[in-house]
Short mmCIF file of C-alpha atoms in Angstrom, two decimals:
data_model
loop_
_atom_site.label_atom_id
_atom_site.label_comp_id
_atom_site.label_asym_id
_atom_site.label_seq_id
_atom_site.Cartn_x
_atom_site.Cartn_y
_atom_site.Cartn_z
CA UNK A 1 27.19 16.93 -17.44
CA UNK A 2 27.46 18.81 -20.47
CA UNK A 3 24.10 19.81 -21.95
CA UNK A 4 22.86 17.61 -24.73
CA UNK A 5 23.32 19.05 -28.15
CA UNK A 6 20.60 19.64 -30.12
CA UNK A 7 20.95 17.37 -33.23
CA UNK A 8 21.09 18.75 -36.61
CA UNK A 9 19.83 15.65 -38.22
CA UNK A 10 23.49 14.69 -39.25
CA UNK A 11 24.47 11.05 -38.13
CA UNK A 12 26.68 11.11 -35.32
CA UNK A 13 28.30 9.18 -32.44
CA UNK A 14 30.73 10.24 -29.58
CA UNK A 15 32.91 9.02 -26.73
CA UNK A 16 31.38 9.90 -23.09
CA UNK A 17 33.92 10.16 -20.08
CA UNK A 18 34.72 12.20 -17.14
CA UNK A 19 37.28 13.39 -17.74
CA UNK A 20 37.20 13.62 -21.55
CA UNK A 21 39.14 16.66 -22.67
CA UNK A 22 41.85 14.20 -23.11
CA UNK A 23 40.34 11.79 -25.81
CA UNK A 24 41.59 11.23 -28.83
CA UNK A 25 38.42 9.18 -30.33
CA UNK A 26 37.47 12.41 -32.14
CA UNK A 27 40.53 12.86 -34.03
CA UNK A 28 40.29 9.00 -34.78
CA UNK A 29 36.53 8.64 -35.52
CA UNK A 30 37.08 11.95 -37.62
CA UNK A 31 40.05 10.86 -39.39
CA UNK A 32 37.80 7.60 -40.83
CA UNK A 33 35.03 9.29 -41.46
CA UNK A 34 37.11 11.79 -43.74
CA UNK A 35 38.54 9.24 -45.33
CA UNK A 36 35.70 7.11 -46.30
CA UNK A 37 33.28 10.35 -47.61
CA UNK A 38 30.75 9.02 -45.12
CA UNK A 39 28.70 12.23 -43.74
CA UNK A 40 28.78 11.90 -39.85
CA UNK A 41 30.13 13.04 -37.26
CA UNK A 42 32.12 11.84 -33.65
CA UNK A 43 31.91 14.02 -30.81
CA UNK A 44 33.49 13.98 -27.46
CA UNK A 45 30.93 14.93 -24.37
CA UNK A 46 31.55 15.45 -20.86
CA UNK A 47 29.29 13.25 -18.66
CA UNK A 48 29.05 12.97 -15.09
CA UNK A 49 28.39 9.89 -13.49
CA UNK A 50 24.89 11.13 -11.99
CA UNK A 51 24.38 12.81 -15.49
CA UNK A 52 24.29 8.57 -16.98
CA UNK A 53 20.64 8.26 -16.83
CA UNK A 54 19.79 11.69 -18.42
CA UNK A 55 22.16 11.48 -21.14
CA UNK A 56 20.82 8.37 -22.16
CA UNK A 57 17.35 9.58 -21.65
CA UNK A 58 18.27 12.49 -24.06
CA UNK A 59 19.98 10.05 -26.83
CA UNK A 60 16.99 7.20 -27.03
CA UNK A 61 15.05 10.25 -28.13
CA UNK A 62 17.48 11.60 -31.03
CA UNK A 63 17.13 8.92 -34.22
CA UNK A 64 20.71 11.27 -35.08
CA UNK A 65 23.09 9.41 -32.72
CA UNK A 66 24.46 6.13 -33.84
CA UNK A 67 25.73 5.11 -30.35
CA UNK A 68 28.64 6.26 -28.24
CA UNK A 69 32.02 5.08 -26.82
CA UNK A 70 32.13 4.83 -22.79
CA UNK A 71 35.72 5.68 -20.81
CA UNK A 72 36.38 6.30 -17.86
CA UNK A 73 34.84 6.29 -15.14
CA UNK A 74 31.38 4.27 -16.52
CA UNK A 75 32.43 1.13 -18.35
CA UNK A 76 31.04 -0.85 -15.45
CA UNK A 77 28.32 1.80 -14.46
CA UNK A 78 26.88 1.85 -18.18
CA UNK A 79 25.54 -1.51 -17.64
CA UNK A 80 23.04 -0.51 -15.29
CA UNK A 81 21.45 2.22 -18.36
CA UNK A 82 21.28 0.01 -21.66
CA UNK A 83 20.12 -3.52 -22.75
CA UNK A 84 22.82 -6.19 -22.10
CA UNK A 85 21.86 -8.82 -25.45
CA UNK A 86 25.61 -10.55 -25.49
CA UNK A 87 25.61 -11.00 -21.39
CA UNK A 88 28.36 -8.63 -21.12
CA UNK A 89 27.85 -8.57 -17.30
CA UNK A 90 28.27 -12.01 -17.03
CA UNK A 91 31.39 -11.73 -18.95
CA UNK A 92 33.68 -9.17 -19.16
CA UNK A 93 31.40 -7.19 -16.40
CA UNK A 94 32.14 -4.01 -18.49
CA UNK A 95 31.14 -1.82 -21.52
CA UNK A 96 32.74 0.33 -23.55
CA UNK A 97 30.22 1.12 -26.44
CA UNK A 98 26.96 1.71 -26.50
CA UNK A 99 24.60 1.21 -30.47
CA UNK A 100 20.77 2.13 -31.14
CA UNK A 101 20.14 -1.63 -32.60
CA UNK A 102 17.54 -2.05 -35.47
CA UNK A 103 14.54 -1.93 -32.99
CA UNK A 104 15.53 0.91 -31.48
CA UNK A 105 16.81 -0.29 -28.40
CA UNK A 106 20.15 1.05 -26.77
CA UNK A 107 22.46 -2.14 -26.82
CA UNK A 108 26.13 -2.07 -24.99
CA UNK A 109 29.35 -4.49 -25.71
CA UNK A 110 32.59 -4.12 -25.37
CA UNK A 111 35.37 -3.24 -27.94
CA UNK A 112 38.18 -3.36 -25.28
CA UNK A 113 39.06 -6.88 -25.30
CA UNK A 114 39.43 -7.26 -29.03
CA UNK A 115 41.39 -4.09 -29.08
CA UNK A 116 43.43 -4.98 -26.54
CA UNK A 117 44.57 -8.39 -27.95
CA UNK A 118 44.89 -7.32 -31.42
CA UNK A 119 48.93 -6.19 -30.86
CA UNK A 120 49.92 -9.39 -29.06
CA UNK A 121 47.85 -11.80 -31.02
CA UNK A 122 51.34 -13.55 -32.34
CA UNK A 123 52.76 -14.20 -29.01
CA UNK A 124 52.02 -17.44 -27.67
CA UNK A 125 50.27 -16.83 -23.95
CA UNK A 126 49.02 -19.81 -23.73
CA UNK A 127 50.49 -21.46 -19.96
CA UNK A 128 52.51 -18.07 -19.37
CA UNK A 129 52.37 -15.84 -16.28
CA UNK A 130 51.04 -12.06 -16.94
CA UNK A 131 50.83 -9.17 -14.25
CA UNK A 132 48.03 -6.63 -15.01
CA UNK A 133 47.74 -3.15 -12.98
CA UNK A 134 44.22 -2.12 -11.83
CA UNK A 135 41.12 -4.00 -11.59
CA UNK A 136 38.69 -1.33 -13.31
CA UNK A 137 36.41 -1.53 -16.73
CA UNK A 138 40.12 -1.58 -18.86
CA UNK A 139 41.03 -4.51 -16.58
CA UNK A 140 38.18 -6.64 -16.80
CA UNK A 141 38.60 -6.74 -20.88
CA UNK A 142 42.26 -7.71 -20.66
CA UNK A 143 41.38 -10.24 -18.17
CA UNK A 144 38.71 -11.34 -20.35
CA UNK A 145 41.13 -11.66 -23.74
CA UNK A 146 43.54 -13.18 -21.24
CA UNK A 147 41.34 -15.65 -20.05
CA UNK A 148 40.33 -16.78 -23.86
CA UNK A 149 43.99 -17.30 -24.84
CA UNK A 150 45.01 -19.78 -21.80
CA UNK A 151 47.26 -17.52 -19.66
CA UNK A 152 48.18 -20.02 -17.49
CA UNK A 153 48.47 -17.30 -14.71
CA UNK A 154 47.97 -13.43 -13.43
CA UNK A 155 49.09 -11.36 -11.23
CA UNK A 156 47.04 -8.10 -10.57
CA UNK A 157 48.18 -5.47 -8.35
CA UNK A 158 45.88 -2.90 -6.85
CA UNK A 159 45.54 -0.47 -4.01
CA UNK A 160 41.71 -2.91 -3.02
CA UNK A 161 43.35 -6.68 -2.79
CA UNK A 162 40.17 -8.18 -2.42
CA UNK A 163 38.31 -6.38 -5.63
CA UNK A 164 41.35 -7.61 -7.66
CA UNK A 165 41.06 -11.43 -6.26
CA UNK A 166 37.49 -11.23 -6.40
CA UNK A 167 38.04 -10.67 -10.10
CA UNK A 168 40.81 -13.50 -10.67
CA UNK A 169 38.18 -15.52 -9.35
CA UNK A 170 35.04 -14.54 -11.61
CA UNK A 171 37.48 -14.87 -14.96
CA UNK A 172 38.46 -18.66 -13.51
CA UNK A 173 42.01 -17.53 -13.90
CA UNK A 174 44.64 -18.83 -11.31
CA UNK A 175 46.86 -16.08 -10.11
CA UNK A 176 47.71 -13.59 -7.17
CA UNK A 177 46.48 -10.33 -5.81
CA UNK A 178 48.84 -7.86 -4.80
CA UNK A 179 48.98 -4.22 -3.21
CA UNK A 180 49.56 -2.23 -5.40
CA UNK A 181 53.44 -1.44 -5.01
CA UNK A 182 54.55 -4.96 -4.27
CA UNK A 183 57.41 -6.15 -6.66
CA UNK A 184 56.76 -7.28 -9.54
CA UNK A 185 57.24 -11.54 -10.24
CA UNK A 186 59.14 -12.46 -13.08
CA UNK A 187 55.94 -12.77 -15.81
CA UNK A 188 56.05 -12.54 -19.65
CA UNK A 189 53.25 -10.03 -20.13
CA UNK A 190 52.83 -6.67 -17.92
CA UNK A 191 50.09 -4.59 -18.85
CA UNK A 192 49.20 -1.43 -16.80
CA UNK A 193 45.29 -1.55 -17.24
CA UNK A 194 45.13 1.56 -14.84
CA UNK A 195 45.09 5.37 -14.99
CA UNK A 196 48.38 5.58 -13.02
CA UNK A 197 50.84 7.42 -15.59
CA UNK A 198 48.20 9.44 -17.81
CA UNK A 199 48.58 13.25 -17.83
CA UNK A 200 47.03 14.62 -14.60
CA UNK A 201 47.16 11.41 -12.58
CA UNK A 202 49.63 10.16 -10.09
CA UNK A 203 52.23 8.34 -11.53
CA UNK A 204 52.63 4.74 -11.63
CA UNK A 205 56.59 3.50 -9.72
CA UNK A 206 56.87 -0.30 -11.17
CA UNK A 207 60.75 -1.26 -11.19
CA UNK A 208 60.92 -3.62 -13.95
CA UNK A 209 64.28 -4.97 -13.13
CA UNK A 210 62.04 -8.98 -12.36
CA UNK A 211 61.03 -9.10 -15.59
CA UNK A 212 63.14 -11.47 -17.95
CA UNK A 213 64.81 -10.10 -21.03
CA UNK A 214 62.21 -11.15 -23.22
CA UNK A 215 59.43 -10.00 -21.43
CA UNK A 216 56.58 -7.43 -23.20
CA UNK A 217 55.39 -4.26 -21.67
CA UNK A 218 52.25 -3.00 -22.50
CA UNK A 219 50.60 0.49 -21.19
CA UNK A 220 46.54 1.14 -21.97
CA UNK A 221 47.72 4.86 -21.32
CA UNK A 222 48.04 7.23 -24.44
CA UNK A 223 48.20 10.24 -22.68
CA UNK A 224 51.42 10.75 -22.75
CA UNK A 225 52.08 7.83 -25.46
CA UNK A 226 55.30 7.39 -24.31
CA UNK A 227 54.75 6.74 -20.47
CA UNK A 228 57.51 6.49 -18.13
CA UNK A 229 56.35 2.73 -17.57
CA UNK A 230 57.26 2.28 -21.44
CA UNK A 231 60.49 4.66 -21.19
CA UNK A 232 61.95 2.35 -18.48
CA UNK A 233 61.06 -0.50 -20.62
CA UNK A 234 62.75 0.63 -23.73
CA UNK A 235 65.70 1.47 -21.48
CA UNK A 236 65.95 -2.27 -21.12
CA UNK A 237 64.96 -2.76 -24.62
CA UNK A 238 62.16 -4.70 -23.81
CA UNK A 239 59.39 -5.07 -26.16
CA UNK A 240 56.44 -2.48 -25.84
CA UNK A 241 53.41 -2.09 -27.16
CA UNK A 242 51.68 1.56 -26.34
CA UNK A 243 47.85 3.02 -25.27
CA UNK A 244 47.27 4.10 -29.01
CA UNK A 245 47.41 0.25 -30.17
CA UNK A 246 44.97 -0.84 -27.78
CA UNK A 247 43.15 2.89 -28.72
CA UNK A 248 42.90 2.16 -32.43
CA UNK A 249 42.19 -1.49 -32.28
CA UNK A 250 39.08 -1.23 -30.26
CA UNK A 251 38.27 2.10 -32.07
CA UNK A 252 37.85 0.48 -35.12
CA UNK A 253 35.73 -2.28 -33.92
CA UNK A 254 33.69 0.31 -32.82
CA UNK A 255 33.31 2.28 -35.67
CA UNK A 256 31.67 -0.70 -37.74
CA UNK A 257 28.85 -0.67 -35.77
CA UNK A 258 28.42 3.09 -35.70
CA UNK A 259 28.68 3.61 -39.15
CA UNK A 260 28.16 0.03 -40.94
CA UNK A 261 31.77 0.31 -42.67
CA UNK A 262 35.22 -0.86 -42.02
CA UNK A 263 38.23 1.95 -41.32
CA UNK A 264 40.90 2.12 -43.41
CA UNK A 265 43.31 0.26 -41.27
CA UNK A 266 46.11 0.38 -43.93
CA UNK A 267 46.26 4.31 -43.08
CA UNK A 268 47.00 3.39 -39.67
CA UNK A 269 50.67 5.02 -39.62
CA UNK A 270 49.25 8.05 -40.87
CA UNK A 271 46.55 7.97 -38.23
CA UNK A 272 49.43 7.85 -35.80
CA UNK A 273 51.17 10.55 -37.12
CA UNK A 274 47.98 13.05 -36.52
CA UNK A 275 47.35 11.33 -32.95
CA UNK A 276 50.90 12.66 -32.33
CA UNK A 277 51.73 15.54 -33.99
CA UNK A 278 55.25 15.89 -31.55
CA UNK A 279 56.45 12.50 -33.73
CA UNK A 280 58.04 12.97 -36.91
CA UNK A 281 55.88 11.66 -39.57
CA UNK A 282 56.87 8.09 -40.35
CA UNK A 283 58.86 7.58 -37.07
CA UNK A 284 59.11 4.19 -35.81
CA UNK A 285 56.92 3.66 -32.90
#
């Protein structure tokens, strides 16, 4: 883990990951904060999964940090280190922020499910048939926001069958576990909820040719933005909805309880633009 930082009496919050090199919640984080004058700061720190518990330790003690964002790999971990008020075990089963509440206490919810559903929240899901890649922390969110809306069914593919039907079953959600690399059924909604396809990782082979013409393809993975999951779904010119929707959605929710203000959302394209400096500014997404 990297060392604590001393704190400098600044407010300040951060994402916590291993990896984390790869985050963009700094550039985000710092982008609002800029924008709104607030005086604060987001940080990015490397934490091990043995380094949970003295991290924490370290942050209960510094009245500085507002709270911190949790990726990969200790959304599900994290719940074991902070008070769980909203019975986000019971729940979603993961966390991916962590605030100091009023009294002091360390507090975790999750961001992820509102963030996730934000993009699609005009398509009517209600009775359809989604397939979802992984069953991890990401997963458990969609499956939660999937759940809420009244997909009628899922199918989740991943490499442990049973992990994936165990968690059809604790959402109440009819559906099908799959290894993953099965073919895909014909559903309305695919979201890859995994790490297959991020810089670094091994890549994620789907063929999409199942999926009917009005089908929506949606990738948690913003590392590179455009995936090759999304590039063969553009190729079809299905609709697609990237990792930096989901990114900035839950971001945001996020930030309001770090800092006790709302982002200024209508600056989102120009958000964009910095989170992908290879895009021309004001290309279509």
């Amino acid at each position: 883990m990297t060392a604590p930082r001393q704190s400098s009496g600044q407010a300040y919050a951060e994402v916590i990951g291993d990896p984390i090199a790869h985050s963009k919640s700094p550039l985000i984080h710092g982008f609002w904060l800029k924008a709104l004058g607030i005086d604060a700061d987001y940080r990015a720190t490397h934490v091990t999964p043995d380094g949970l518990d003295a991290y924490f330790a370290a942050r209960r003690g510094d009245p500085a940090w507002r709270g911190c964002n949790v990726t990969i790999p200790h959304k599900q971990a994290v719940l074991d280190h902070v008070e769980d008020r909203g019975d986000v075990r019971g729940t979603i089963g993961a966390m991916n922020t962590v605030v100091r509440a009023e009294d002091g206490a360390l507090v975790g919810t999750n961001t992820d499910a509102g963030g996730f559903y934000a993009p699609i929240a005009g398509l009517d899901l209600e009775g359809r048939h989604a397939a979802v890649i992984g069953a991890g922390g990401a997963a458990r969110a969609i499956l939660f926001a999937l759940a809420r809306v009244g997909i009628g069914r899922v199918t989740i593919l991943n490499r442990n069958v049973l992990k994936a039907a165990a968690l059809l079953s604790s959402f109440g959600i009819k559906g099908d576990a799959l290894p993953l690399g099965s073919p895909l059924p014909p559903v309305d909604l695919l979201v890859n909820a995994s790490a297959l396809g991020m810089t670094g990782q091994p890549p994620l082979d789907l063929d999409l040719a199942p999926l009917p013409e009005d089908a929506v393809v949606y990738d948690v993975v913003y590392a590179p933005l455009e995936t090759a999951l999304l590039a063969q779904a553009q190729a079809r010119e299905l609709d697609t909805v990237d990792g930096l929707d989901m990114l900035i959605g839950q971001a945001a929710l996020a930030f309001e309880l770090f800092f006790g203000a709302e982002p200024p959302r209508e600056r989102d394209d120009e958000l964009r633009d910095l989170l992908t400096p290879d895009r021309s500014p004001g290309q279509a997404r």
